[in-house]
mmCIF file of C-alpha atoms in Angstrom:
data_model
loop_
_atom_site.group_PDB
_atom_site.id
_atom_site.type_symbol
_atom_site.label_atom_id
_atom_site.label_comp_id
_atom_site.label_asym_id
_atom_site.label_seq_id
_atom_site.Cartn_x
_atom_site.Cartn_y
_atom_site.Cartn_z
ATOM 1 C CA UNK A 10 71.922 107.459 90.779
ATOM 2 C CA UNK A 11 67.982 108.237 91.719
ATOM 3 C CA UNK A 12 66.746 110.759 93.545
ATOM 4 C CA UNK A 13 66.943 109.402 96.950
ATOM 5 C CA UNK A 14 70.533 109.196 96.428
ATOM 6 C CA UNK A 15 71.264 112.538 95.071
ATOM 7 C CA UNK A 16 69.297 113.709 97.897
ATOM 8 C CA UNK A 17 71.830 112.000 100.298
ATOM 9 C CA UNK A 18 74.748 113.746 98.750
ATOM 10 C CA UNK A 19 73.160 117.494 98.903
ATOM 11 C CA UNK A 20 71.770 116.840 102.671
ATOM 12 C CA UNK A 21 75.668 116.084 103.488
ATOM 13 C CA UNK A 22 77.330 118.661 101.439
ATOM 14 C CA UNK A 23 77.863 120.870 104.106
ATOM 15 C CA UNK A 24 79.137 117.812 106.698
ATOM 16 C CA UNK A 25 81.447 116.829 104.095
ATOM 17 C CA UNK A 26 83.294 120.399 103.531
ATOM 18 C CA UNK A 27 83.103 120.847 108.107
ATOM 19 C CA UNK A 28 85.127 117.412 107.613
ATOM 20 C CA UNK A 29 87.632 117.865 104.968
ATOM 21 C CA UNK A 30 86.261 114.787 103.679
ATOM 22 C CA UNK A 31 83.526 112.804 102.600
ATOM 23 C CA UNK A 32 80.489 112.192 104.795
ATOM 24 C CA UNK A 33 80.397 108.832 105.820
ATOM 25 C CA UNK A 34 76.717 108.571 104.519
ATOM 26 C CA UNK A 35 77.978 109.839 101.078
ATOM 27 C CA UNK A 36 80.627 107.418 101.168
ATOM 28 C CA UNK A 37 78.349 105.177 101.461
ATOM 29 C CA UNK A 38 75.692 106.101 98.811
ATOM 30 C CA UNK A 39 78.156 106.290 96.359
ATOM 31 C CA UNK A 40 79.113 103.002 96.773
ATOM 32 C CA UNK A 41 75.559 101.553 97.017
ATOM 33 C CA UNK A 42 75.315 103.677 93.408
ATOM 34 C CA UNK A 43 77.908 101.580 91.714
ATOM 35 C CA UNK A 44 79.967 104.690 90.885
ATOM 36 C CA UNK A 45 83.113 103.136 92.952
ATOM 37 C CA UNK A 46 83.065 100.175 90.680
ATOM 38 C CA UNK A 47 83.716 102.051 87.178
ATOM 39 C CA UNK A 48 86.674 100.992 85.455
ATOM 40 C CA UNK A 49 86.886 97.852 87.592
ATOM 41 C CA UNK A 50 87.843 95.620 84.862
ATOM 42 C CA UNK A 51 84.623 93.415 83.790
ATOM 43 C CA UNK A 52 86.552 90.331 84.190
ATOM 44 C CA UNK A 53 86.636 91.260 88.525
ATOM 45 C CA UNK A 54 82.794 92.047 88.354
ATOM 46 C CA UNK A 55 83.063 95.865 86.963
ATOM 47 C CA UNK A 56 80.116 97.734 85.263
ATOM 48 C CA UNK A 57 80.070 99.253 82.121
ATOM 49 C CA UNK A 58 79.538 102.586 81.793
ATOM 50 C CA UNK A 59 80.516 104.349 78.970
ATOM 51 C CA UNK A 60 82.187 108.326 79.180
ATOM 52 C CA UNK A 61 79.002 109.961 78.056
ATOM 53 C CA UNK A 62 77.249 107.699 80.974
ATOM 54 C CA UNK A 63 80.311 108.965 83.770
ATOM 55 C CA UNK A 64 79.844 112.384 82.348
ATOM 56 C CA UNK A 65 76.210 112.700 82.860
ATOM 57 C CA UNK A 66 76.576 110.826 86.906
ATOM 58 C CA UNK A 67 79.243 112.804 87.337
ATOM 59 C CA UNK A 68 77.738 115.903 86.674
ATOM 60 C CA UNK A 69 74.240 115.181 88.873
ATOM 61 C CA UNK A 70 76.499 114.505 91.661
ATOM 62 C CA UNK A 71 78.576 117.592 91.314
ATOM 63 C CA UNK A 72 75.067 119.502 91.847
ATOM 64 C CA UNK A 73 74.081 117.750 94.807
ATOM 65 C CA UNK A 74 77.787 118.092 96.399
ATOM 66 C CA UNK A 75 80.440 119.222 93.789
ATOM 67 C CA UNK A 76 83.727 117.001 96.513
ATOM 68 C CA UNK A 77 81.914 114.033 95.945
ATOM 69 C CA UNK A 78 81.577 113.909 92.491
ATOM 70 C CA UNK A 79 85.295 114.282 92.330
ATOM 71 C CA UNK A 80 86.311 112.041 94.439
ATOM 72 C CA UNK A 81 83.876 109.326 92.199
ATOM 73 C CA UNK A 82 85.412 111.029 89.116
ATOM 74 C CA UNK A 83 89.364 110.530 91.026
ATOM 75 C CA UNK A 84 88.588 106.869 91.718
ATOM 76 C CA UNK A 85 87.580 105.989 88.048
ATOM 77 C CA UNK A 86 90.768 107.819 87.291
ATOM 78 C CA UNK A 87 93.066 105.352 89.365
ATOM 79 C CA UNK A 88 91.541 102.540 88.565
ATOM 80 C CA UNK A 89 91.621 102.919 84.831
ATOM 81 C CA UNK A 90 94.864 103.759 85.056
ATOM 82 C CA UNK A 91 95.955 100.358 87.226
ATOM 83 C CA UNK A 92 93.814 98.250 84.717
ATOM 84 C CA UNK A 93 95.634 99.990 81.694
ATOM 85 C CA UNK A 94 99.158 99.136 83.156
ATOM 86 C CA UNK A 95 99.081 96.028 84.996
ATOM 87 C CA UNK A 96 98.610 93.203 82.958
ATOM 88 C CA UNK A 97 99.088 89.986 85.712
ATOM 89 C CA UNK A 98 95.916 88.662 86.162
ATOM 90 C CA UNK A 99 96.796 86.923 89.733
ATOM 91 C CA UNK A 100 97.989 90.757 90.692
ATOM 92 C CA UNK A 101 94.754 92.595 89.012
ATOM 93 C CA UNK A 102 92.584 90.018 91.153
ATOM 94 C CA UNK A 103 94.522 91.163 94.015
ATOM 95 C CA UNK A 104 93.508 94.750 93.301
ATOM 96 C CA UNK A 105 90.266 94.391 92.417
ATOM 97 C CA UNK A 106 89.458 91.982 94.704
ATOM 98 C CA UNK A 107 86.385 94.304 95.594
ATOM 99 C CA UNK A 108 85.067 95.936 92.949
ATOM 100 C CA UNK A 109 83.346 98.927 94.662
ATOM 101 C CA UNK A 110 86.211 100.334 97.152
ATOM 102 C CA UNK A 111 87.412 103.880 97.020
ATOM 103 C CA UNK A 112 90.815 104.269 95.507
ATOM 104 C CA UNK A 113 92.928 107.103 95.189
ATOM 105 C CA UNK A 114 96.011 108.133 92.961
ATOM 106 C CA UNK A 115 98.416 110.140 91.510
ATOM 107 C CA UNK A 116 100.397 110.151 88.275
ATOM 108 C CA UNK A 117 103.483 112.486 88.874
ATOM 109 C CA UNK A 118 106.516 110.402 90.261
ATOM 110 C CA UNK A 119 107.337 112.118 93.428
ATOM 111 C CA UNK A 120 109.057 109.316 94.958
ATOM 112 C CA UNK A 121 111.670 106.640 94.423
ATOM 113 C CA UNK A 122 111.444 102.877 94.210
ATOM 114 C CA UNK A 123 114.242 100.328 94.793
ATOM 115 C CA UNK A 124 114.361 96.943 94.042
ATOM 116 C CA UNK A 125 115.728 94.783 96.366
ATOM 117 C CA UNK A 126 115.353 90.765 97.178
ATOM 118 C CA UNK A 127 112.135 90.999 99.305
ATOM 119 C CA UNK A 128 110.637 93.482 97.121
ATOM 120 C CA UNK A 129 110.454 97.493 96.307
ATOM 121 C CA UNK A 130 110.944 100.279 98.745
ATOM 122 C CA UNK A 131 109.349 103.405 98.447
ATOM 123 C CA UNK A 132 110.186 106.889 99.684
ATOM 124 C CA UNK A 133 108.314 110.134 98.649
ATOM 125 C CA UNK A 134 105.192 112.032 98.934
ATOM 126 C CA UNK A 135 102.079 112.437 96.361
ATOM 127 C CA UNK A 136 100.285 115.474 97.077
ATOM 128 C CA UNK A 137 96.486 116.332 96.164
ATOM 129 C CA UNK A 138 95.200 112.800 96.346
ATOM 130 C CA UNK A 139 91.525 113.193 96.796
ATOM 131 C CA UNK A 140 89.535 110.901 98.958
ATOM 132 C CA UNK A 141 93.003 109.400 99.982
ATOM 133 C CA UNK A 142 91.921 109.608 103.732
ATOM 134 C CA UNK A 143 88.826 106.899 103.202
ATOM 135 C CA UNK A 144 90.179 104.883 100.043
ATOM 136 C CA UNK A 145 91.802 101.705 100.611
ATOM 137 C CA UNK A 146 94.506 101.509 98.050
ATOM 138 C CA UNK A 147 96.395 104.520 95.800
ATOM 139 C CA UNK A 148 97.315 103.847 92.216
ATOM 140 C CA UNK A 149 101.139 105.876 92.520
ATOM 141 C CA UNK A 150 103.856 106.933 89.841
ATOM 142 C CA UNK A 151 107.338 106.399 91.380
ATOM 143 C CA UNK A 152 111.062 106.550 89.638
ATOM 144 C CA UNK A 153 112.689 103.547 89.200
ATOM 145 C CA UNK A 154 116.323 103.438 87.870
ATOM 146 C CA UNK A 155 114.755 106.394 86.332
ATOM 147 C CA UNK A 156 112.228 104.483 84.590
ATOM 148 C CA UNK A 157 109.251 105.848 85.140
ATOM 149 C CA UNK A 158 106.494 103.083 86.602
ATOM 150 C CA UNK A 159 103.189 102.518 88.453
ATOM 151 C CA UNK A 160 102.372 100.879 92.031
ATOM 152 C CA UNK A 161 99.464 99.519 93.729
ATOM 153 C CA UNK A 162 100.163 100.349 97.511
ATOM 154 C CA UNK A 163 97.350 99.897 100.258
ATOM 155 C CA UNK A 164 96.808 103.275 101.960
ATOM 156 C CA UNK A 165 96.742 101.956 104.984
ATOM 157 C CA UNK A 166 100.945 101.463 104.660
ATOM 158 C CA UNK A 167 101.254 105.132 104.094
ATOM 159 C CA UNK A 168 101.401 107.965 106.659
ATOM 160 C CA UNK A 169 98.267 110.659 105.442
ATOM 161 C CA UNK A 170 99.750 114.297 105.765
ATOM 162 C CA UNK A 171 96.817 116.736 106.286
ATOM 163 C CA UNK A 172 97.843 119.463 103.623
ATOM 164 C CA UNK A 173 94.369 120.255 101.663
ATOM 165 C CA UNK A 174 93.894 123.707 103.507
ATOM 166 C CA UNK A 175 91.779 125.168 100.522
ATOM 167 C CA UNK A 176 88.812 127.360 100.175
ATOM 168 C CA UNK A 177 87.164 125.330 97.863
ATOM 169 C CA UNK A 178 86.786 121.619 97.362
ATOM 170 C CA UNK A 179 87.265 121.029 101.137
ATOM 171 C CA UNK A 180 85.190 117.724 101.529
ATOM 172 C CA UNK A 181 87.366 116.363 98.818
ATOM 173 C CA UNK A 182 90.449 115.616 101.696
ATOM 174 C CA UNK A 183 92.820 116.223 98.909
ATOM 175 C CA UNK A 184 95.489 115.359 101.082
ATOM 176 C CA UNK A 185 99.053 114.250 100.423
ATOM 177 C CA UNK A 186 100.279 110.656 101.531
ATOM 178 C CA UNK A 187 103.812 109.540 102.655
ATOM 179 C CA UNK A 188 105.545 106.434 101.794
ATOM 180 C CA UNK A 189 108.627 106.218 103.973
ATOM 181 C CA UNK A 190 111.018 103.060 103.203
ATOM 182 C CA UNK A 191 107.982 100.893 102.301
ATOM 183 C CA UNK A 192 108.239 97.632 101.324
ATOM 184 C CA UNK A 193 105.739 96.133 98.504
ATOM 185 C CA UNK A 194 105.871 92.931 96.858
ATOM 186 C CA UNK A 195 107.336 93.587 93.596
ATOM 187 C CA UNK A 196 104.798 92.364 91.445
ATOM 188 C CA UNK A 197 102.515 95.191 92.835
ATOM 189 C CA UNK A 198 105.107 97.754 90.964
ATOM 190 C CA UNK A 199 105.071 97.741 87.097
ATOM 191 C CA UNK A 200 106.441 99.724 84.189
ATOM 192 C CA UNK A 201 104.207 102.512 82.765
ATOM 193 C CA UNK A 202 103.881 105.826 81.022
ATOM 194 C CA UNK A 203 101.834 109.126 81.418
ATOM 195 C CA UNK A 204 98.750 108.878 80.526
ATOM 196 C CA UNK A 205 98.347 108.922 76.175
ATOM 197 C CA UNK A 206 96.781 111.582 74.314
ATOM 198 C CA UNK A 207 94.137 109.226 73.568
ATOM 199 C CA UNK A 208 93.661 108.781 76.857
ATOM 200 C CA UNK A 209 93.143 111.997 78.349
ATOM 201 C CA UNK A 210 89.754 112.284 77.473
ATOM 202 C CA UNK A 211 88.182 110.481 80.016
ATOM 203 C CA UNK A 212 90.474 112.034 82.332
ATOM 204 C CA UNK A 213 89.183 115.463 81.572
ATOM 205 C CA UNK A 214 85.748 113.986 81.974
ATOM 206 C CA UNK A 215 86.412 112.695 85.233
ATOM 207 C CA UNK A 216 87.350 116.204 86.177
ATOM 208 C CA UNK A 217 85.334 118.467 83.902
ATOM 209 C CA UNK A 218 82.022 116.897 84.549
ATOM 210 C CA UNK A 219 82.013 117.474 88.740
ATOM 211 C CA UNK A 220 82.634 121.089 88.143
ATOM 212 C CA UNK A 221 79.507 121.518 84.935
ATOM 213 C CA UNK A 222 77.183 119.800 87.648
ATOM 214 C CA UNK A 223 78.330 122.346 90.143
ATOM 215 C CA UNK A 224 77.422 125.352 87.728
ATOM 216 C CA UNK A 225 74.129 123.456 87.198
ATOM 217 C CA UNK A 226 73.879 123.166 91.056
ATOM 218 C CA UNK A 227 74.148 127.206 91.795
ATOM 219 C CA UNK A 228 71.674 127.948 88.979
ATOM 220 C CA UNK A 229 68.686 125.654 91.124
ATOM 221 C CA UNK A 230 69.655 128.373 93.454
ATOM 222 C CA UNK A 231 69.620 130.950 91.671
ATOM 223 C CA UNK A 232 66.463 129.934 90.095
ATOM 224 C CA UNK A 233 64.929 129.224 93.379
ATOM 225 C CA UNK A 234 65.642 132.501 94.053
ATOM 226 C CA UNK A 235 63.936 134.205 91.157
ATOM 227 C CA UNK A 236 60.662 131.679 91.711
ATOM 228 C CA UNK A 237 60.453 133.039 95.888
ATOM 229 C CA UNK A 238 59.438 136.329 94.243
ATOM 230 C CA UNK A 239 62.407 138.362 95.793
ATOM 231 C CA UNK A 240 62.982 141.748 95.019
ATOM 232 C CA UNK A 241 66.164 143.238 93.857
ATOM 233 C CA UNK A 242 67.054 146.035 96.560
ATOM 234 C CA UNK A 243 66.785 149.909 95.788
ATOM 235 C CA UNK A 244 64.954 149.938 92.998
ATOM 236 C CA UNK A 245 61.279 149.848 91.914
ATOM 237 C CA UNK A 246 60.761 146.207 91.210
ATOM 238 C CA UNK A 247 58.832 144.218 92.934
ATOM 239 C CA UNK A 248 60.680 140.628 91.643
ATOM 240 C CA UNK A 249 64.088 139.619 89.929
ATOM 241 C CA UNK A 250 61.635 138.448 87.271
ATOM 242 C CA UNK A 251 60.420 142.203 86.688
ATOM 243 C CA UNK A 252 63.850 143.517 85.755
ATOM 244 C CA UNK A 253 64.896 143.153 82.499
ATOM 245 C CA UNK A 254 68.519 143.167 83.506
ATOM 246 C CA UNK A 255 68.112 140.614 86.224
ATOM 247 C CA UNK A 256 66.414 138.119 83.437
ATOM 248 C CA UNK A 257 69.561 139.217 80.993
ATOM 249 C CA UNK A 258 72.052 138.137 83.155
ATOM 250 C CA UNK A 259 70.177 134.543 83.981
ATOM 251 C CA UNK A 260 69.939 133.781 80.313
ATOM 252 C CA UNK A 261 73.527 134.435 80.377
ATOM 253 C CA UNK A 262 74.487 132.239 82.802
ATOM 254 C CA UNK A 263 72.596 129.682 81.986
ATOM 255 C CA UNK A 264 73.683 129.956 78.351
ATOM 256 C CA UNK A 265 77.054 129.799 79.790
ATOM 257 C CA UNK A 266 76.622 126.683 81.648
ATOM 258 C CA UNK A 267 74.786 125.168 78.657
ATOM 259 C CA UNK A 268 77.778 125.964 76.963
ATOM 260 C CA UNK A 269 80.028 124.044 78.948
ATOM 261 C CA UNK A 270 77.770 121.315 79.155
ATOM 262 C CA UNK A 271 77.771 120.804 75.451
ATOM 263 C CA UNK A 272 82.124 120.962 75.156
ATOM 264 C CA UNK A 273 82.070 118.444 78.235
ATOM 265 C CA UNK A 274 79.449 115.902 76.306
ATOM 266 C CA UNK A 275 81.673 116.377 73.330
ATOM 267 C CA UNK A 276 85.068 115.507 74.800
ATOM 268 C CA UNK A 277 83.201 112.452 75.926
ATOM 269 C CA UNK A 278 81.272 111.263 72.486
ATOM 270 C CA UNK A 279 85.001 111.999 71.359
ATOM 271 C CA UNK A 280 86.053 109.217 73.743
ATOM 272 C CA UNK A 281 83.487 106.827 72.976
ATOM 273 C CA UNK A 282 84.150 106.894 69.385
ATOM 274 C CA UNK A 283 88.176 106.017 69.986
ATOM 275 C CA UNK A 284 89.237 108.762 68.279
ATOM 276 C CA UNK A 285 93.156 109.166 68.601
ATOM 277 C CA UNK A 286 93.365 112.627 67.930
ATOM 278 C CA UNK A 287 96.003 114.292 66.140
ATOM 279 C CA UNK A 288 97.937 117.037 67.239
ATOM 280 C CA UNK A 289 95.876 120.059 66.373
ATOM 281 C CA UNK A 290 92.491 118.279 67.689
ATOM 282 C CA UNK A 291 94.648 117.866 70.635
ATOM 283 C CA UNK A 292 95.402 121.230 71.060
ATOM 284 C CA UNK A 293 91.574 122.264 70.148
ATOM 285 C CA UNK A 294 90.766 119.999 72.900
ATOM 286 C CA UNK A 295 92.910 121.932 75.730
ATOM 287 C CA UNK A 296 91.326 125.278 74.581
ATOM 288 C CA UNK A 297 87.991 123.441 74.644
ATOM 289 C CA UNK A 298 88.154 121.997 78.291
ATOM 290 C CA UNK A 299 90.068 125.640 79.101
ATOM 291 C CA UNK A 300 87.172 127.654 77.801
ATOM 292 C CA UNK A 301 84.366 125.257 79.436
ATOM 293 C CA UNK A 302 85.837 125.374 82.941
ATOM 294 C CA UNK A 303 85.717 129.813 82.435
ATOM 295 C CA UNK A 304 82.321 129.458 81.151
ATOM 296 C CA UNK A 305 81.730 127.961 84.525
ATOM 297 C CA UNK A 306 82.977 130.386 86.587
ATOM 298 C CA UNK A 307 82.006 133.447 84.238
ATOM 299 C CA UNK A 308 78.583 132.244 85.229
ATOM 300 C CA UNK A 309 78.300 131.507 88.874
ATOM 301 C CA UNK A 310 79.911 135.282 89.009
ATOM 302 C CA UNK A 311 76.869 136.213 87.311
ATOM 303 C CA UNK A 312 74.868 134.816 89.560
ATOM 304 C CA UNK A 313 76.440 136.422 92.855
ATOM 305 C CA UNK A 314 75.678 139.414 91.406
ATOM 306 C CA UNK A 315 71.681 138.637 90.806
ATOM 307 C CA UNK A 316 71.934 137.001 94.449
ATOM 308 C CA UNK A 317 73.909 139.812 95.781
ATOM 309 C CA UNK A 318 76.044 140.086 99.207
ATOM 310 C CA UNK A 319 73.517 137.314 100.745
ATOM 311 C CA UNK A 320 74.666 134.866 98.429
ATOM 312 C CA UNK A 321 78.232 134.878 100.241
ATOM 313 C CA UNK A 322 76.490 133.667 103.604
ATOM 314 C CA UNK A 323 77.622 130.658 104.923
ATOM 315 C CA UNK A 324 74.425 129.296 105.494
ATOM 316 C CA UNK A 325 73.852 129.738 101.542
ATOM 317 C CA UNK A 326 75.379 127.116 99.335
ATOM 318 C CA UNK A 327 75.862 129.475 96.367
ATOM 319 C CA UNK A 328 79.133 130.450 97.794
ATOM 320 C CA UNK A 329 79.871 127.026 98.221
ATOM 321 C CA UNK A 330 79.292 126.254 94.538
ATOM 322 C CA UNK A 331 81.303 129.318 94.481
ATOM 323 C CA UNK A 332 85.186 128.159 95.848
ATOM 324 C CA UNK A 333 84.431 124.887 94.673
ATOM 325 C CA UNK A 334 84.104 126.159 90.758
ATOM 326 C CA UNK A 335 86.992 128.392 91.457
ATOM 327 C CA UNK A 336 89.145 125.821 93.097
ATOM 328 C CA UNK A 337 88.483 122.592 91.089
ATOM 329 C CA UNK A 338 88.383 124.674 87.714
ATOM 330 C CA UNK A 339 92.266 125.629 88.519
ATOM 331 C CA UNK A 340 93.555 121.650 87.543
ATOM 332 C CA UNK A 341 96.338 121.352 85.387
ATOM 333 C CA UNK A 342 93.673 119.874 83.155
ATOM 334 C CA UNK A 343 92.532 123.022 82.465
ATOM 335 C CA UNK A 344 95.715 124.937 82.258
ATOM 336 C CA UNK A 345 94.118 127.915 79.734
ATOM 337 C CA UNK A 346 97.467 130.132 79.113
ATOM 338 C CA UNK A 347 99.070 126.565 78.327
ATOM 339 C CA UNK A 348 96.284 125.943 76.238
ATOM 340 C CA UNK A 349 96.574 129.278 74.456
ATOM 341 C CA UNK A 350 100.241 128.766 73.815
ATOM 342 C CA UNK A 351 99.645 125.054 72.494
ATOM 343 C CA UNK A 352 97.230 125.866 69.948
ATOM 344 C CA UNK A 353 98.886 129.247 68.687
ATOM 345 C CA UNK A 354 102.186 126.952 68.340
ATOM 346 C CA UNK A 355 100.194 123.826 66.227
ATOM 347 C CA UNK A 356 98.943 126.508 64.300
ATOM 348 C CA UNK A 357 102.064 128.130 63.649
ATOM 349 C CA UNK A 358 103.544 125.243 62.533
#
């Protein structure tokens, strides 16, 4: 993505969390980017792009607008997981008919599927699908005969149920859609399975990396802010810059962002290299993404402190940064008591 582009995404950041969705306009320059199209299988005119490559877009977005670069990172998600469990090539055509549309999904089977003669009907809800309100089809896990499987289902079949009332990742529409008694052809339903260990990396990418390039977005402001010569109020300084504590506390978060950045390009070299990690690197892994997302929000809360109580107006988009960090950094991805227990537990033998 160049700079142009970027540029779109931060010049609709606030439009997209006044909508509870994407901006039209970033909508549209994230398609014209390509980013839409990862994980499209090659075969149905995909692009390559490998982790490190998502990781690193991912995270530019996420500074520009922190909603859009999860809802990019969501729609890698369901298609990889669609490619990775469908394995018709008439049906995958059918899916990925267009490469580049916006897809949406869900992997927790919170609704029912029957087979019948003309088909499968489904029942249920999926809650926190993000970008569900402008993506064209969902990738959803539904109960079969107790089987757990996968379905491709066009969106515009299912009822959207505005429940994303949030503080932070608004302009992701995170909403929840309904199926009620719909009928899809069966060959859009297929066996699967939760995600593998050896897949989750990518996953944690997809999530991890929006939430980095957010961190990296409130330090431009808080940088900005140290660069306008400011002065921190009652005292005897005449800049941030002249205050030894103020420059302490930017080294610190920007160490701590660095930080994260580092765990979030090493989950993703991880990926690259295949590696089916055992176990314990599994559980080192959890405590790693855990420890990267509190890095993130360790920092920005340094930097509302160097910014002080102006840096919760709503006209400044450090408290934006803000309730995003805090929001998206609360995914079951990045469960850190769980993570804790896991590890202690492996260890423990």
């Amino acid at each position: 993505m160049n700079t142009e582009q970027t540029g779109i995404l931060r010049a609709n950041a606030e439009k997209t969390e006044l909508r509870d969705r994407l901006a039209p306009e970033s909508i549209e320059t994230l398609r014209r980017s390509g980013v839409f199209a990862w994980r499209t299988p090659a075969a149905f005119g995909g692009p390559w792009a490998s982790t490190t490559a998502v990781a690193r877009s991912l995270a530019e977005f996420g500074r520009a607008c922190p909603s859009a670069a999860w809802v990019a990172g969501t729609c890698a998600t369901a298609k990889t997981l669609l490619a990775r469990n469908f394995d018709d090539e008439e049906v995958l055509g059918e899916i990925f008919a267009e490469p580049d549309t916006l897809a949406c999904g869900s992997g927790h089977p919170t609704a029912q599927g029957q087979r019948t003669a003309e088909g499968v009907r489904i029942t249920g809800r999926w809650s926190a699908l993000s970008g569900c309100e402008d993506s064209d089809w969902a990738a959803l896990a539904l109960t079969i005969d107790g089987s757990y499987s996968w379905a491709y289902v066009p969106t515009n079949r299912l009822v959207l149920d505005r429940t994303w009332q949030v503080p932070g990742m608004r302009g992701t529409g995170s909403h929840t859609l309904v199926a009620d008694d719909v009928l899809v052809p069966a060959q859009w339903v297929t066996a699967g399975s939760l995600p593998s260990p050896a897949d989750r990396p990518f996953y944690a990418i997809a999530v991890l990396a929006p939430i980095v390039g957010a961190a990296y977005g409130a330090l431009e402001v808080i940088d900005a802010m140290f660069a306008s010569g400011r002065a921190p109020s009652m005292s005897s300084y005449s800049s941030m810059a002249e205050s030894a504590g103020a420059r302490q506390w930017l080294a610190e978060a920007t160490h701590l962002v660095d930080r994260a950045d580092r765990a979030m390009m090493t989950v993703a070299q991880a990926d690259e290299r295949g590696d089916a990690p055992a176990e314990l690197d599994s559980a080192r892994l959890s405590m790693m993404l855990a420890e990267a997302v509190s890095d993130c929000r360790s920092a920005i809360e340094r930097m509302l402190d160097l910014h002080g109580v102006s840096g919760f107006s709503t006209a400044n988009p450090l408290q934006r940064y803000w309730r995003d960090i805090a929001v998206a950094s609360r995914h079951p991805q990045f469960n850190g008591y769980l993570a804790v227990e896991r590890l202690g537990a492996v260890l423990a033998g």
